[in-house]
mmCIF file of C-alpha atoms in Angstrom:
data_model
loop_
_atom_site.group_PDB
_atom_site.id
_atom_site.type_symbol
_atom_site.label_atom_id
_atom_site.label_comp_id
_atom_site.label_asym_id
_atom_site.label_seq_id
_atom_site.Cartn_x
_atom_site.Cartn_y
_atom_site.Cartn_z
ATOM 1 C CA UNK A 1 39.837 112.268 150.059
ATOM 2 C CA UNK A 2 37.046 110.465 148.500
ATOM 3 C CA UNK A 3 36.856 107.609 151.111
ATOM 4 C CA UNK A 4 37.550 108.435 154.850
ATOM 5 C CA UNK A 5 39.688 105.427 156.818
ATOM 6 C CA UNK A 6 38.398 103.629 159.256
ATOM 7 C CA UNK A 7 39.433 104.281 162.893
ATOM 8 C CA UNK A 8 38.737 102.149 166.131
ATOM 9 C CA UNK A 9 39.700 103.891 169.153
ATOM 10 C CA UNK A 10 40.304 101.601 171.841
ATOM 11 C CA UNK A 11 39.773 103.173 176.075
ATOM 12 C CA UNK A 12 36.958 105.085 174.263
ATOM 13 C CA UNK A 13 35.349 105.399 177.595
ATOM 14 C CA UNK A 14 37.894 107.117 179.362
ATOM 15 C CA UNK A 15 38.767 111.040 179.482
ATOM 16 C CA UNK A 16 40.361 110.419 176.541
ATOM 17 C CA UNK A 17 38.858 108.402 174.520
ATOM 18 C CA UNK A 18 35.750 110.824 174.590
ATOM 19 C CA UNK A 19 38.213 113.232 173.689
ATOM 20 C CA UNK A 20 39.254 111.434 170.761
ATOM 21 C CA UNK A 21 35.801 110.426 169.404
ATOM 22 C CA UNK A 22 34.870 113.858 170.426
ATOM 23 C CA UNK A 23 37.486 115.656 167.773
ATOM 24 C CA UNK A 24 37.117 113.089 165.306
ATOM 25 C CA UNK A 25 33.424 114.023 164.864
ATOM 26 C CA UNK A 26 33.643 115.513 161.911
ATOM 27 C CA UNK A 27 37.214 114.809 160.656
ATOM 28 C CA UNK A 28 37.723 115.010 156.797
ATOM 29 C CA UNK A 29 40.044 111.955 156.989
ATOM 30 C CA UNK A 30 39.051 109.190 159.540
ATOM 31 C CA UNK A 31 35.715 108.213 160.632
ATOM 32 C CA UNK A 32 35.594 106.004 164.043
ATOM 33 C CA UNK A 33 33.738 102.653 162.962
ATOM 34 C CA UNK A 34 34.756 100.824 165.831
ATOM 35 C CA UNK A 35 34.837 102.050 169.666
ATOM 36 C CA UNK A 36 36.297 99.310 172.011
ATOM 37 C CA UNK A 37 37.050 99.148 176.073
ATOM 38 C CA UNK A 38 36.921 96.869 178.848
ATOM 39 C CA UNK A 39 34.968 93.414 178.958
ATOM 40 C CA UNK A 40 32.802 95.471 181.614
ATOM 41 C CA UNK A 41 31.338 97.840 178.906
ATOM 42 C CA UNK A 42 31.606 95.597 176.244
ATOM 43 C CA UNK A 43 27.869 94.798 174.367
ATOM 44 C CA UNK A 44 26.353 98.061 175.589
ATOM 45 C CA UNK A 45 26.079 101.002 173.372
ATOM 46 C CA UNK A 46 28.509 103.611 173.600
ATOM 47 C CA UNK A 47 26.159 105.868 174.621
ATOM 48 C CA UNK A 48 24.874 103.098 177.351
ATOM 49 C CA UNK A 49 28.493 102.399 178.491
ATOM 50 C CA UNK A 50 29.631 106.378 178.999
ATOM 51 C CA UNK A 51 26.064 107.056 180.587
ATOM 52 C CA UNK A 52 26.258 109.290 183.976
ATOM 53 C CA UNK A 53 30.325 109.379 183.144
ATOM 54 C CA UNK A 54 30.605 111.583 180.294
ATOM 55 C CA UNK A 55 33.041 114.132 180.870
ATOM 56 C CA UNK A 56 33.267 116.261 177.754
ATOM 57 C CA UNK A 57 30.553 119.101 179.937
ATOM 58 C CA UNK A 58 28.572 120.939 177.104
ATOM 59 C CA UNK A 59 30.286 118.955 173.807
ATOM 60 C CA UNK A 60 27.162 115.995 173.542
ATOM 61 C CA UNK A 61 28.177 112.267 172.331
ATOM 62 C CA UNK A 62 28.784 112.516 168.541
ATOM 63 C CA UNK A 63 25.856 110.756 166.746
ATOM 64 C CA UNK A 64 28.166 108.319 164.905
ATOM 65 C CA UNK A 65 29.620 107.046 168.003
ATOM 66 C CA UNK A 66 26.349 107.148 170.165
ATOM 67 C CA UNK A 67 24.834 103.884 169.014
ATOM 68 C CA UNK A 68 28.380 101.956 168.677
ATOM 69 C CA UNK A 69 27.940 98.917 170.322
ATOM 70 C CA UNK A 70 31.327 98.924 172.343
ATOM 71 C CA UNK A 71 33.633 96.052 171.898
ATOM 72 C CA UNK A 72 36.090 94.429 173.870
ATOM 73 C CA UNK A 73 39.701 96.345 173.167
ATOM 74 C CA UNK A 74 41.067 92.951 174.026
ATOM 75 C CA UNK A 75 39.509 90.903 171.034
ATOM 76 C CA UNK A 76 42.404 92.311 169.017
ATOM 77 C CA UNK A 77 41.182 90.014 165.511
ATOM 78 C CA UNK A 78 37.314 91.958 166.061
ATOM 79 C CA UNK A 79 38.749 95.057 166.413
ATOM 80 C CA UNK A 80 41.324 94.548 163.813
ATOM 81 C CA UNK A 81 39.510 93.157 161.206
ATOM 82 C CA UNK A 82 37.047 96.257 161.197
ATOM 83 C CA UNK A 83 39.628 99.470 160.662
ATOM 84 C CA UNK A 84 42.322 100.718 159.027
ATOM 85 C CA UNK A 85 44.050 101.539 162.334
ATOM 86 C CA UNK A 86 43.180 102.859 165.746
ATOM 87 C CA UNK A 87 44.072 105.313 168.315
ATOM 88 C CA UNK A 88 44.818 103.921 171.741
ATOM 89 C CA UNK A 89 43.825 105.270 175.254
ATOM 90 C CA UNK A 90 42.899 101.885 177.039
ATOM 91 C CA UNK A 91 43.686 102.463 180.830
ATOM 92 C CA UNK A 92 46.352 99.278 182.111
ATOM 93 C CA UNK A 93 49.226 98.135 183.644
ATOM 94 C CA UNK A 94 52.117 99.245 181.384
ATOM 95 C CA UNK A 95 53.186 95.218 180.415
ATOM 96 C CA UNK A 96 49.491 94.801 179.098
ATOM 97 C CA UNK A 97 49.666 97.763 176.936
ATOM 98 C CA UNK A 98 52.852 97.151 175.328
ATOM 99 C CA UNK A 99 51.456 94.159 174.790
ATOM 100 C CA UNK A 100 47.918 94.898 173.622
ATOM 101 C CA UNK A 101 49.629 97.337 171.053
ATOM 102 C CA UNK A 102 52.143 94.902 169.632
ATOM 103 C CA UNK A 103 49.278 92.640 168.809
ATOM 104 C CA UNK A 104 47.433 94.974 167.198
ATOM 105 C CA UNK A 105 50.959 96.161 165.194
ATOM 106 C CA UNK A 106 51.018 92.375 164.819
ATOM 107 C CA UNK A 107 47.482 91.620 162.951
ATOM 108 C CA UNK A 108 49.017 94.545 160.564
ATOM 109 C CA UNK A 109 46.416 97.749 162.057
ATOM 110 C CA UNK A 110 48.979 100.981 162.944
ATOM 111 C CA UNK A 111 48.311 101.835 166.606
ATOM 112 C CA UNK A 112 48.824 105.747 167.530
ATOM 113 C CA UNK A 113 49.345 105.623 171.173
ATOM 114 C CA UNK A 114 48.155 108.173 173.993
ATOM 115 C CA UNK A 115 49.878 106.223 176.475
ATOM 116 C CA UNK A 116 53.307 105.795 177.889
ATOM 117 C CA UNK A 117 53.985 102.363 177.856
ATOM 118 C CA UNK A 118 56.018 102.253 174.802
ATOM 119 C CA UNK A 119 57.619 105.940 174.754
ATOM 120 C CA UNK A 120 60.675 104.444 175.679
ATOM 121 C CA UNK A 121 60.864 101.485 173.504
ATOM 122 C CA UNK A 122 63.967 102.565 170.719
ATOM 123 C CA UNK A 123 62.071 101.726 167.533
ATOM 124 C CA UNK A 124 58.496 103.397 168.824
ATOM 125 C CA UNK A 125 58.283 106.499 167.340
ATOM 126 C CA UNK A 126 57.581 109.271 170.043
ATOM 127 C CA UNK A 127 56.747 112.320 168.125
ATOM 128 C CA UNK A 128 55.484 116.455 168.223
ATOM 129 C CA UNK A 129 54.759 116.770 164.455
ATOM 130 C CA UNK A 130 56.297 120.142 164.347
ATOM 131 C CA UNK A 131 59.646 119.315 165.551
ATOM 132 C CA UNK A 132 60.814 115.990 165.145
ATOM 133 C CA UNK A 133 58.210 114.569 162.103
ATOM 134 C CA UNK A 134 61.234 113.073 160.695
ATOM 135 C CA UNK A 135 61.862 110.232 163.507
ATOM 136 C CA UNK A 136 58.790 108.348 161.753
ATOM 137 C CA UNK A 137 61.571 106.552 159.380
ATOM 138 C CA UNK A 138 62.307 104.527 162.469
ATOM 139 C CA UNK A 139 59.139 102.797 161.775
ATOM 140 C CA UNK A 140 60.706 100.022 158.669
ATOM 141 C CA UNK A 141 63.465 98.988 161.794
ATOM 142 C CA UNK A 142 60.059 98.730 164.215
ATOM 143 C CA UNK A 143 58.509 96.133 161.400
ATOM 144 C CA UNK A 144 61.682 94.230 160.739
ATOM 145 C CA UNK A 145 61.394 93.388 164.770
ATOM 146 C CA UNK A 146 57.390 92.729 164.875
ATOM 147 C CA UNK A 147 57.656 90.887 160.914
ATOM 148 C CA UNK A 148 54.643 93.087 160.159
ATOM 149 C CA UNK A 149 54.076 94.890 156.739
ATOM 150 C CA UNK A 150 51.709 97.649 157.906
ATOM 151 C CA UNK A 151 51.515 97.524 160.952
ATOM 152 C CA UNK A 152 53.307 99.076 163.494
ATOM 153 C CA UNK A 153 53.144 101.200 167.093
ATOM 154 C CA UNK A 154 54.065 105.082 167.393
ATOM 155 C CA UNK A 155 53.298 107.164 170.272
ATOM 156 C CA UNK A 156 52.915 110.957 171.243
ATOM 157 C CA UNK A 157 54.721 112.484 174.184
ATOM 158 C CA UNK A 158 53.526 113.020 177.602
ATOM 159 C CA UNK A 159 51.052 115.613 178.076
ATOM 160 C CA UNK A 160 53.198 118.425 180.286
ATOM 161 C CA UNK A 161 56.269 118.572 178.082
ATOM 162 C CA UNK A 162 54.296 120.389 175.600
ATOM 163 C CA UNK A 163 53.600 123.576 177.151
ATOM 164 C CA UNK A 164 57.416 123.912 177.327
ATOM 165 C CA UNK A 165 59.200 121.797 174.610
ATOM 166 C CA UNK A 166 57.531 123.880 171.613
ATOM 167 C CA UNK A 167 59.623 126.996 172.777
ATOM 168 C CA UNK A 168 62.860 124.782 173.511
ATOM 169 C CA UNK A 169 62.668 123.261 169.812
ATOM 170 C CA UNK A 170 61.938 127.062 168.913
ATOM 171 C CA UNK A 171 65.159 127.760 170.379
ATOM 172 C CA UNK A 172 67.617 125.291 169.271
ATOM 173 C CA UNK A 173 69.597 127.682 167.133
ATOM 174 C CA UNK A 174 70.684 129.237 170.501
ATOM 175 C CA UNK A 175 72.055 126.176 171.604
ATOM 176 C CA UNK A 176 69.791 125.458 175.169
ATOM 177 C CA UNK A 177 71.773 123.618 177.788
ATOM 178 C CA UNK A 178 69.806 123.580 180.991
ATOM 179 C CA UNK A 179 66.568 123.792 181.691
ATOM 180 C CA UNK A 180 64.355 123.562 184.883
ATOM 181 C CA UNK A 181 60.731 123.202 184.355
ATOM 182 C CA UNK A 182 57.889 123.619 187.381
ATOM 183 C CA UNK A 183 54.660 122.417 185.931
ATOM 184 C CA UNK A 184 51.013 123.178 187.686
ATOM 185 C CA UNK A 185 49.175 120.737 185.864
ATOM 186 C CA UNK A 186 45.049 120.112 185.071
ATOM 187 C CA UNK A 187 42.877 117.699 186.824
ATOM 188 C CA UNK A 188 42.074 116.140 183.726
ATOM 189 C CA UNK A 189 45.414 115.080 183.347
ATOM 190 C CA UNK A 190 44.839 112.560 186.099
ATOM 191 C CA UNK A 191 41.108 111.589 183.659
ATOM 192 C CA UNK A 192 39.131 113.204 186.449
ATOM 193 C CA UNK A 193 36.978 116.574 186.103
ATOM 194 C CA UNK A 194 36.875 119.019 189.401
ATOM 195 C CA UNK A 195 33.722 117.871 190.264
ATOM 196 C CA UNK A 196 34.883 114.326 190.499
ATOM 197 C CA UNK A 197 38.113 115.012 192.616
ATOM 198 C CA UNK A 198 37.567 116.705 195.725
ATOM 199 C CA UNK A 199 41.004 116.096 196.635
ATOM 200 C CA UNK A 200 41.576 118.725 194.534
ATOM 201 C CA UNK A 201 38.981 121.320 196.010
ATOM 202 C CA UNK A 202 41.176 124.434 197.205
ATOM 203 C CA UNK A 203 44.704 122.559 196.972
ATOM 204 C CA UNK A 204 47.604 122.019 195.329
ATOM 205 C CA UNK A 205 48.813 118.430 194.829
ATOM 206 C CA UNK A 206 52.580 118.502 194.797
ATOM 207 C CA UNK A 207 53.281 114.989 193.527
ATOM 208 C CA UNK A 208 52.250 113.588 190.286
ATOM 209 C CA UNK A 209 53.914 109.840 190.523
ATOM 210 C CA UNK A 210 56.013 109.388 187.408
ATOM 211 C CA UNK A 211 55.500 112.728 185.794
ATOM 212 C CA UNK A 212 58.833 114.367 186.715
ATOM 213 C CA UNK A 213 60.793 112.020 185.022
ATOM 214 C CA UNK A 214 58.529 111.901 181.772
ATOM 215 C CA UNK A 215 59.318 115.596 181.951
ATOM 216 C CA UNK A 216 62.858 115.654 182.421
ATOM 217 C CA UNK A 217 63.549 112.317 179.678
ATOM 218 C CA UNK A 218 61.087 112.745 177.084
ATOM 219 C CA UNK A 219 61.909 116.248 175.485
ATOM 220 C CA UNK A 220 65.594 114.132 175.068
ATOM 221 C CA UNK A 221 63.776 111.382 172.952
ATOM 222 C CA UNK A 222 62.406 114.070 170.959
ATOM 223 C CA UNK A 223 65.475 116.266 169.904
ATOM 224 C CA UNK A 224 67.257 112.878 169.482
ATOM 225 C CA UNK A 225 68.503 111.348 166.372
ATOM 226 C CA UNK A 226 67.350 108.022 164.469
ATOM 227 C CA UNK A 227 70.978 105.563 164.856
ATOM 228 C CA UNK A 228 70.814 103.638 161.842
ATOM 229 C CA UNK A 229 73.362 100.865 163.039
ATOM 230 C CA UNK A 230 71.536 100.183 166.428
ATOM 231 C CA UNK A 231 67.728 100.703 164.826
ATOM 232 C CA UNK A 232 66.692 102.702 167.638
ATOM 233 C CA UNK A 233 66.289 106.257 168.164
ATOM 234 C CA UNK A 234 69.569 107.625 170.541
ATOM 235 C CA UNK A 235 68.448 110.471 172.957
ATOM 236 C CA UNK A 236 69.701 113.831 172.825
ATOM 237 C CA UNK A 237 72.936 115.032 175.164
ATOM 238 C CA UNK A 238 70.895 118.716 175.709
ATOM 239 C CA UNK A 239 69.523 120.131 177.314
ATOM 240 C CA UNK A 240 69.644 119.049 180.856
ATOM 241 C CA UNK A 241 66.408 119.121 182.373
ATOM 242 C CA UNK A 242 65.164 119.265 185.808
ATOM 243 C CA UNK A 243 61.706 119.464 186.814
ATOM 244 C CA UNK A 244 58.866 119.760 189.515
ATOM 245 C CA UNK A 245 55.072 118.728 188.772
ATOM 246 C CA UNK A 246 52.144 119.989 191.033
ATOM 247 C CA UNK A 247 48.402 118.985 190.208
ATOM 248 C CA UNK A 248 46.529 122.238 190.624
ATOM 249 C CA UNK A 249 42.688 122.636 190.932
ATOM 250 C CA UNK A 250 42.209 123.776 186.980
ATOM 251 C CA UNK A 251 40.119 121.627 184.633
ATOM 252 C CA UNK A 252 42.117 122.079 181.361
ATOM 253 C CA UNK A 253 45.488 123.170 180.364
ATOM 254 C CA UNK A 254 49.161 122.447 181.781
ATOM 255 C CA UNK A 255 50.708 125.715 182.975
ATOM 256 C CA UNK A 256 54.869 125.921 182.825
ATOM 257 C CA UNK A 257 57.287 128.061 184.622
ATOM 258 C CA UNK A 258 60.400 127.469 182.696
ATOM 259 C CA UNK A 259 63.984 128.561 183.287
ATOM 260 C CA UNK A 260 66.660 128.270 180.457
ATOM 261 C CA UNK A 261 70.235 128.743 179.739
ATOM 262 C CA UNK A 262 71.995 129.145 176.171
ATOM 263 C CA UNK A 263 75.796 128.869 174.887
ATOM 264 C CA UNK A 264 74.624 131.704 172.731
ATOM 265 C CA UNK A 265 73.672 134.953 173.889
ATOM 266 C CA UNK A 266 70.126 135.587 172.296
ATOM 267 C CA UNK A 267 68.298 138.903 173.056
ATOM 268 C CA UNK A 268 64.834 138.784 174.029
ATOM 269 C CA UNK A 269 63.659 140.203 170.715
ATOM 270 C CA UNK A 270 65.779 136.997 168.974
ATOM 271 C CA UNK A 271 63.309 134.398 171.272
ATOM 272 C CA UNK A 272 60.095 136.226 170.558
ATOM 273 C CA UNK A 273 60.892 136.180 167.038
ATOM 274 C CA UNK A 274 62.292 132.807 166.864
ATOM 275 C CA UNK A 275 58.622 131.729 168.977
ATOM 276 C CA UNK A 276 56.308 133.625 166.245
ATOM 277 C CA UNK A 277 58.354 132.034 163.345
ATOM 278 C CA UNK A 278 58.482 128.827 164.148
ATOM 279 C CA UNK A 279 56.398 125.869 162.312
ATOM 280 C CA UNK A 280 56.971 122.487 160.884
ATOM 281 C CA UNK A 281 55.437 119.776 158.565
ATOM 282 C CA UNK A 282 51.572 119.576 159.696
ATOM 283 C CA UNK A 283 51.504 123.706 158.741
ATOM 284 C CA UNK A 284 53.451 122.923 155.284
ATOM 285 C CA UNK A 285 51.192 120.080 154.720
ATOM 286 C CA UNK A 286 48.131 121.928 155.925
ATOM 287 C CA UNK A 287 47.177 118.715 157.970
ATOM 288 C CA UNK A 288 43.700 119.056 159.574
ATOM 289 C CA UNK A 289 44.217 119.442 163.066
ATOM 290 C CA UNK A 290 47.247 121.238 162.423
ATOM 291 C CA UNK A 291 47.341 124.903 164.154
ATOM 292 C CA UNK A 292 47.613 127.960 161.699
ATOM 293 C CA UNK A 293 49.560 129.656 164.751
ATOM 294 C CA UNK A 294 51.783 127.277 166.438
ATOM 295 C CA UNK A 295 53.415 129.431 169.138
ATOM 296 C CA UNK A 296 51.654 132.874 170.040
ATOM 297 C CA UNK A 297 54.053 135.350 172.622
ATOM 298 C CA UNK A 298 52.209 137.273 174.470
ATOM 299 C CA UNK A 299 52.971 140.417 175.460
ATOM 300 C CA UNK A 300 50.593 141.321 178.131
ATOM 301 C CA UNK A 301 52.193 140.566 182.020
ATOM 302 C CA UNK A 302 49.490 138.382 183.076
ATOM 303 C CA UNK A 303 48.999 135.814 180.292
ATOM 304 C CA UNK A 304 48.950 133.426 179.413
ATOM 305 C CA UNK A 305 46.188 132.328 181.675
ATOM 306 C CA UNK A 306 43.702 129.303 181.423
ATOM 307 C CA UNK A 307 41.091 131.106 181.119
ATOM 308 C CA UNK A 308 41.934 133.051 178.290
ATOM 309 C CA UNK A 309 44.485 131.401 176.421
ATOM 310 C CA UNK A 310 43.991 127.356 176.944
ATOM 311 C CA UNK A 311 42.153 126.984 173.400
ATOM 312 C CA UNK A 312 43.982 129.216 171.451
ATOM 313 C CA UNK A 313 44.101 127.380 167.678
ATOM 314 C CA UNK A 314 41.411 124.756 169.327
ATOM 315 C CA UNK A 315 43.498 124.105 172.075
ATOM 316 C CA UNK A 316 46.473 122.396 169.359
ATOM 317 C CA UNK A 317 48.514 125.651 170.087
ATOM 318 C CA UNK A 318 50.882 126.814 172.639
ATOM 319 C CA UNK A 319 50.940 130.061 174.698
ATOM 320 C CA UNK A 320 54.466 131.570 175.764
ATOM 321 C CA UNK A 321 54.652 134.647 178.256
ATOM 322 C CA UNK A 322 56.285 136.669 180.810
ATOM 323 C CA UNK A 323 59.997 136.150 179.080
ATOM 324 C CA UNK A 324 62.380 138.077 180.972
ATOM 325 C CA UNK A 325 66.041 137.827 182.205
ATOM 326 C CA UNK A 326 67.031 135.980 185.442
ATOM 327 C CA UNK A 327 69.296 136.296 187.944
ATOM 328 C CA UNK A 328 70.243 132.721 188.145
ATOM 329 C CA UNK A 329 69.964 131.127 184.906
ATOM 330 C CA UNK A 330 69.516 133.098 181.038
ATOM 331 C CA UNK A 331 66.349 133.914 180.669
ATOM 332 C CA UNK A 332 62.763 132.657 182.323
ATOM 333 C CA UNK A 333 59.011 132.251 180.459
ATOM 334 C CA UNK A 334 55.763 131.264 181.201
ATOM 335 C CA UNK A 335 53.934 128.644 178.870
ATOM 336 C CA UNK A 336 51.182 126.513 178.952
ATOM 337 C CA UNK A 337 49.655 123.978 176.692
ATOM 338 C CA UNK A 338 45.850 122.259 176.601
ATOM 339 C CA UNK A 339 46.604 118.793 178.025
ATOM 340 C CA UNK A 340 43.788 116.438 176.158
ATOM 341 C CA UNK A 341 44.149 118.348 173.129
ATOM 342 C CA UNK A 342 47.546 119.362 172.075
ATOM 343 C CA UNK A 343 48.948 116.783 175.258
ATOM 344 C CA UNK A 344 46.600 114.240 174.011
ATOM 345 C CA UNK A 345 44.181 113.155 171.934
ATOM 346 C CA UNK A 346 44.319 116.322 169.235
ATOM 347 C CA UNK A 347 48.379 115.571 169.194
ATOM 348 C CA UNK A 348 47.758 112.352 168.271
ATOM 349 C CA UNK A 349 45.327 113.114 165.645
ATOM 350 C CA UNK A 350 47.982 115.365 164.133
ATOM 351 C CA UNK A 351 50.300 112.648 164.645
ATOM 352 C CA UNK A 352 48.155 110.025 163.052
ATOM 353 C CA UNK A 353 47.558 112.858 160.211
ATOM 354 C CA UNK A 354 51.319 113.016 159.233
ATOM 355 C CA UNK A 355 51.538 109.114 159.604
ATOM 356 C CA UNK A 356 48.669 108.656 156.553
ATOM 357 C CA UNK A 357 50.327 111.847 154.574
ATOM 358 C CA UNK A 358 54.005 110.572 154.915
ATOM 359 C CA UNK A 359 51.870 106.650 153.677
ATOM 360 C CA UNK A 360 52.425 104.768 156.773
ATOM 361 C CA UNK A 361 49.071 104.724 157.200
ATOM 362 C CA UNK A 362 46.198 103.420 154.264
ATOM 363 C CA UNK A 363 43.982 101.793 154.097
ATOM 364 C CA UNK A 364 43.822 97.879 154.151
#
């Protein structure tokens, strides 16, 4: 590309939004232009308004965010008239994001969504780019309701579901039909780091409000079809899932223990197989942020681990371990995922990548 869009990333303050302006430091496509947040950093610099709450450890500000000055995320015709389309993170009550996004959609800029606010609305597209890239054509139905032209909202999926809806998707050939799912999820899922949540210190958290049902709903939205009649994207029957979420004192990465039945009868060698083969659009497009490697099985008892295996392909791939019959359902894994890359803002890179290759998004 000879000219890189223009991006605004709006919550650019937060966890992550410094994630997002973070990975798209050096990105071949996008370049951030505009960084926007609350009316309380609004006029400083970014590097003024993130000062003594930067949480990205060793990774410094990017220089082409650093001086910024930070706008308000609410002065939707600013922000708009400056990009080509923007990456959301902002940190409000679900009504005002829903409705900070449509306006945006609204004054024709695309919105790619971190947050869960519109996940469940039926034209929103809620998308993993390698398994359901194709529920983007909901988008035309999404600007027949908003009267826009360009503009639009799409969304990625909450942050847990990834470490184990890569190796369900893997595995739909076999014909999955319940799942229960016990996830021991990072701090930084809640946008803290350990140092900042001594609740945390030498504990286990067992209730993340909200998360169980993201984790038992969303995966449905995903392996769902688009209905043409009703515009909206119908939810999957299968598999049934049931799930637990504990917050556990680890910085990065969602960890999954993940229990699965089939109506097939698949032999262990046909899921580690069907887990090493498996890819999708952003590999046969060769999109940016795309991961060579999307699922690695390991073979070794006591991965995967955070420590060793949270950034494998830059954190944008998944880890799948310890499969093994069980005595009460088929089989039983072990996954985990990196939660504010794949789970977050590097998903919705991708995402954003396969929106501007598949020309939903250009630029103005």
């Amino acid at each position: 590309m000879s000219k890189k869009l223009k991006v605004g990333v709006i919550g650019a303050t937060g966890m992550v939004g410094q994630r997002f302006v973070t990975l798209l430091a050096n990105h071949p496509w996008f370049e951030v232009t505009v960084v926007a947040a609350s009316k309380h950093s609004a006029g400083k610099t970014y590097a003024e308004a993130v000062k003594g709450r930067w949480k990205m450890g060793d990774t410094p500000i990017p220089n082409g965010v650093k001086g910024l000055t930070v706008l308000d995320a609410e002065d939707v015709d600013k922000v708009a008239s400056q990009v080509d389309f923007i990456f959301s993170a902002v940190h409000m009550d679900k009504d005002a994001i829903r409705k900070l996004e449509d306006e945006y959609a609204k004054h024709e800029t695309p919105v790619v969504s971190n947050n869960s606010a519109h996940r469940w609305t039926p034209d929103v597209p809620m998308v993993v780019p390698e398994i359901n890239p194709d529920h983007t054509a909901i988008i035309k139905y999404q600007r027949e309701r908003l009267g826009t032209k360009r503009g639009f909202v799409a969304v990625k999926p909450n942050c847990s579901i990834q470490s184990y809806t890569p190796a369900i998707a893997a595995w739909q050939q076999f014909e999955p039909t319940q799942v229960l799912a016990c996830t021991y999820q990072a701090i930084s899922g809640a946008g803290k780091t350990l140092e900042g949540a001594p609740e945390i210190q030498g504990n286990v958290i067992p209730y993340i409000p909200g998360e169980e049902k993201k984790s038992e709903d969303e995966p449905l939205k995903i392996f769902g079809h688009i209905d043409d009649q009703k515009k909206a994207i119908v939810k999957a029957d299968a598999p049934v899932i049931t799930s637990q979420c504990l917050r556990v004192p680890v910085l990065y990465g969602h960890t999954v223990a993940t229990f699965i039945n089939f109506k097939q009868h698949p032999t262990k060698d046909d899921l580690i197989k069907a887990l090493e083969d498996y890819s999708g659009e952003p590999q046969r497009l060769n999109l940016p942020s795309a991961p060579e490697q999307f699922i690695q099985y390991l073979t070794d008892e006591f991965r995967p681990q955070v420590r060793y295996d949270v950034n494998f392909e830059h954190g944008m791939g998944i880890s799948i371990g310890r499969l093994r019959p069980d005595k009460i359902f088929d089989w039983k894994f072990v996954g985990l995922s990196h939660n504010t890359a794949r789970g977050a803002a590097g998903g919705a890179i991708e995402f954003a990548e396969l929106l501007k290759k598949q020309g939903y998004i250009q630029a103005k």
